[in-house]
Tab-separated table of C-alpha atoms in Angstrom:
chain	number	residue	atom	x	y	z
A	1204	UNK	CA	-201.725	14.727	49.746
A	1205	UNK	CA	-199.843	11.895	50.397
A	1206	UNK	CA	-200.110	9.302	53.016
A	1207	UNK	CA	-198.558	5.945	53.517
A	1208	UNK	CA	-200.154	3.079	55.420
A	1209	UNK	CA	-199.171	-0.419	56.384
A	1210	UNK	CA	-201.980	-2.749	55.963
A	1211	UNK	CA	-200.926	-6.264	57.210
A	1212	UNK	CA	-197.746	-7.003	59.234
A	1213	UNK	CA	-194.808	-7.967	57.177
A	1214	UNK	CA	-196.600	-6.347	53.853
A	1215	UNK	CA	-194.823	-3.272	52.199
A	1216	UNK	CA	-196.517	-0.201	52.603
A	1217	UNK	CA	-199.273	1.490	50.186
A	1218	UNK	CA	-198.474	5.189	49.174
A	1219	UNK	CA	-201.838	6.835	48.339
A	1220	UNK	CA	-202.164	10.068	46.687
A	1221	UNK	CA	-205.258	12.270	46.090
A	1222	UNK	CA	-204.709	14.574	43.072
A	1223	UNK	CA	-206.695	17.753	42.361
A	1224	UNK	CA	-210.330	17.299	40.793
A	1225	UNK	CA	-212.756	19.707	39.646
A	1226	UNK	CA	-216.280	20.379	40.365
A	1227	UNK	CA	-219.310	22.608	39.001
A	1228	UNK	CA	-222.879	22.850	38.952
A	1229	UNK	CA	-226.318	24.726	38.934
A	1230	UNK	CA	-228.540	25.518	41.892
A	1231	UNK	CA	-231.688	27.598	42.533
A	1232	UNK	CA	-232.969	28.970	45.955
A	1233	UNK	CA	-236.893	29.367	46.243
A	1234	UNK	CA	-238.809	30.710	48.961
A	1235	UNK	CA	-241.440	28.529	50.290
A	1236	UNK	CA	-242.993	30.443	53.022
A	1237	UNK	CA	-242.183	33.112	55.539
A	1238	UNK	CA	-238.321	32.103	56.356
A	1239	UNK	CA	-238.420	28.754	54.638
A	1240	UNK	CA	-236.679	28.188	51.484
A	1241	UNK	CA	-235.687	24.921	49.285
A	1242	UNK	CA	-232.513	24.716	47.238
A	1243	UNK	CA	-232.066	21.993	44.797
A	1244	UNK	CA	-228.629	21.720	43.188
A	1245	UNK	CA	-227.133	19.517	40.328
A	1246	UNK	CA	-223.299	19.094	40.605
A	1247	UNK	CA	-220.683	17.432	38.730
A	1248	UNK	CA	-217.186	16.504	40.173
A	1249	UNK	CA	-214.122	14.502	39.041
A	1250	UNK	CA	-211.779	13.035	41.430
A	1251	UNK	CA	-208.503	11.630	40.577
A	1252	UNK	CA	-206.508	9.099	42.674
A	1253	UNK	CA	-203.101	7.289	42.729
A	1254	UNK	CA	-201.995	4.136	44.651
A	1255	UNK	CA	-198.532	2.839	44.452
A	1256	UNK	CA	-196.889	-0.464	46.161
A	1257	UNK	CA	-193.637	-2.113	45.995
A	1258	UNK	CA	-191.813	-4.937	47.283
A	1259	UNK	CA	-189.204	-7.603	46.897
A	1260	UNK	CA	-189.506	-11.041	45.539
A	1261	UNK	CA	-186.983	-13.647	44.474
A	1262	UNK	CA	-183.803	-11.274	44.888
A	1263	UNK	CA	-185.508	-8.349	42.847
A	1264	UNK	CA	-188.341	-6.050	43.535
A	1265	UNK	CA	-191.665	-5.162	42.088
A	1266	UNK	CA	-193.461	-1.727	41.824
A	1267	UNK	CA	-197.052	-1.183	40.773
A	1268	UNK	CA	-199.111	1.908	40.146
A	1269	UNK	CA	-202.983	2.184	40.157
A	1270	UNK	CA	-204.250	5.324	38.703
A	1271	UNK	CA	-207.965	6.466	38.144
A	1272	UNK	CA	-210.473	9.172	37.670
A	1273	UNK	CA	-214.009	8.789	38.930
A	1274	UNK	CA	-217.080	11.351	37.875
A	1275	UNK	CA	-219.798	11.727	39.998
A	1276	UNK	CA	-223.315	13.510	39.582
A	1277	UNK	CA	-224.799	14.674	42.811
A	1278	UNK	CA	-228.256	16.067	43.454
A	1279	UNK	CA	-228.551	17.458	47.000
A	1280	UNK	CA	-232.060	19.495	48.176
A	1281	UNK	CA	-231.660	21.618	50.902
A	1282	UNK	CA	-234.624	22.950	53.023
A	1283	UNK	CA	-233.406	26.297	54.469
A	1284	UNK	CA	-234.414	28.524	57.394
A	1285	UNK	CA	-233.181	32.079	57.328
A	1286	UNK	CA	-232.317	32.436	61.233
A	1287	UNK	CA	-231.284	36.161	60.694
A	1288	UNK	CA	-230.837	38.201	57.484
A	1289	UNK	CA	-228.170	36.712	55.516
A	1290	UNK	CA	-227.677	33.610	57.507
A	1291	UNK	CA	-229.616	30.313	56.349
A	1292	UNK	CA	-229.409	27.095	58.196
A	1293	UNK	CA	-229.801	24.143	55.686
A	1294	UNK	CA	-230.237	20.427	55.701
A	1295	UNK	CA	-231.679	17.928	53.303
A	1296	UNK	CA	-231.131	14.746	51.381
A	1297	UNK	CA	-228.345	14.108	48.954
A	1298	UNK	CA	-228.240	11.546	45.973
A	1299	UNK	CA	-224.682	10.715	44.414
A	1300	UNK	CA	-224.449	8.777	41.202
A	1301	UNK	CA	-221.357	7.683	39.879
A	1302	UNK	CA	-221.472	8.446	35.955
A	1303	UNK	CA	-217.961	7.277	34.729
A	1304	UNK	CA	-214.703	5.252	36.243
A	1305	UNK	CA	-211.392	4.972	34.255
A	1306	UNK	CA	-208.425	3.031	36.062
A	1307	UNK	CA	-205.042	2.291	34.639
A	1308	UNK	CA	-202.781	-0.321	36.310
A	1309	UNK	CA	-199.045	-0.516	35.668
A	1310	UNK	CA	-196.764	-2.878	37.173
A	1311	UNK	CA	-193.290	-4.252	36.793
A	1312	UNK	CA	-190.830	-6.716	38.114
A	1313	UNK	CA	-186.959	-5.923	38.306
A	1314	UNK	CA	-184.683	-8.966	38.898
A	1315	UNK	CA	-181.436	-8.731	40.468
A	1316	UNK	CA	-178.409	-10.553	39.259
A	1317	UNK	CA	-176.780	-12.857	41.913
A	1318	UNK	CA	-173.015	-13.525	41.497
A	1319	UNK	CA	-172.105	-16.666	43.168
């Protein structure tokens, strides 16, 4: 998914791109009493992103790219109520921990030649 935004008047737009990531984890659902259940989970996810920006400077132009990957560990704990057979309503707290972050920056200034 790409989007372009203009942050400040006169500034060049930012091009942001969210790239596909992955996630996985384990969970269990345990009956507490009657129609009440508790479901703790342990989830790992990777999220990738890329931001590009460019503009003009002194008769030339510049371009920069920031790309990165962020790893998260999420621990949701749901309290569930089985409203009808096969349908549970759930709510509960969620703890998220950033476990790793990598960023890479590339930038370049291109000069133009003026003929007088």
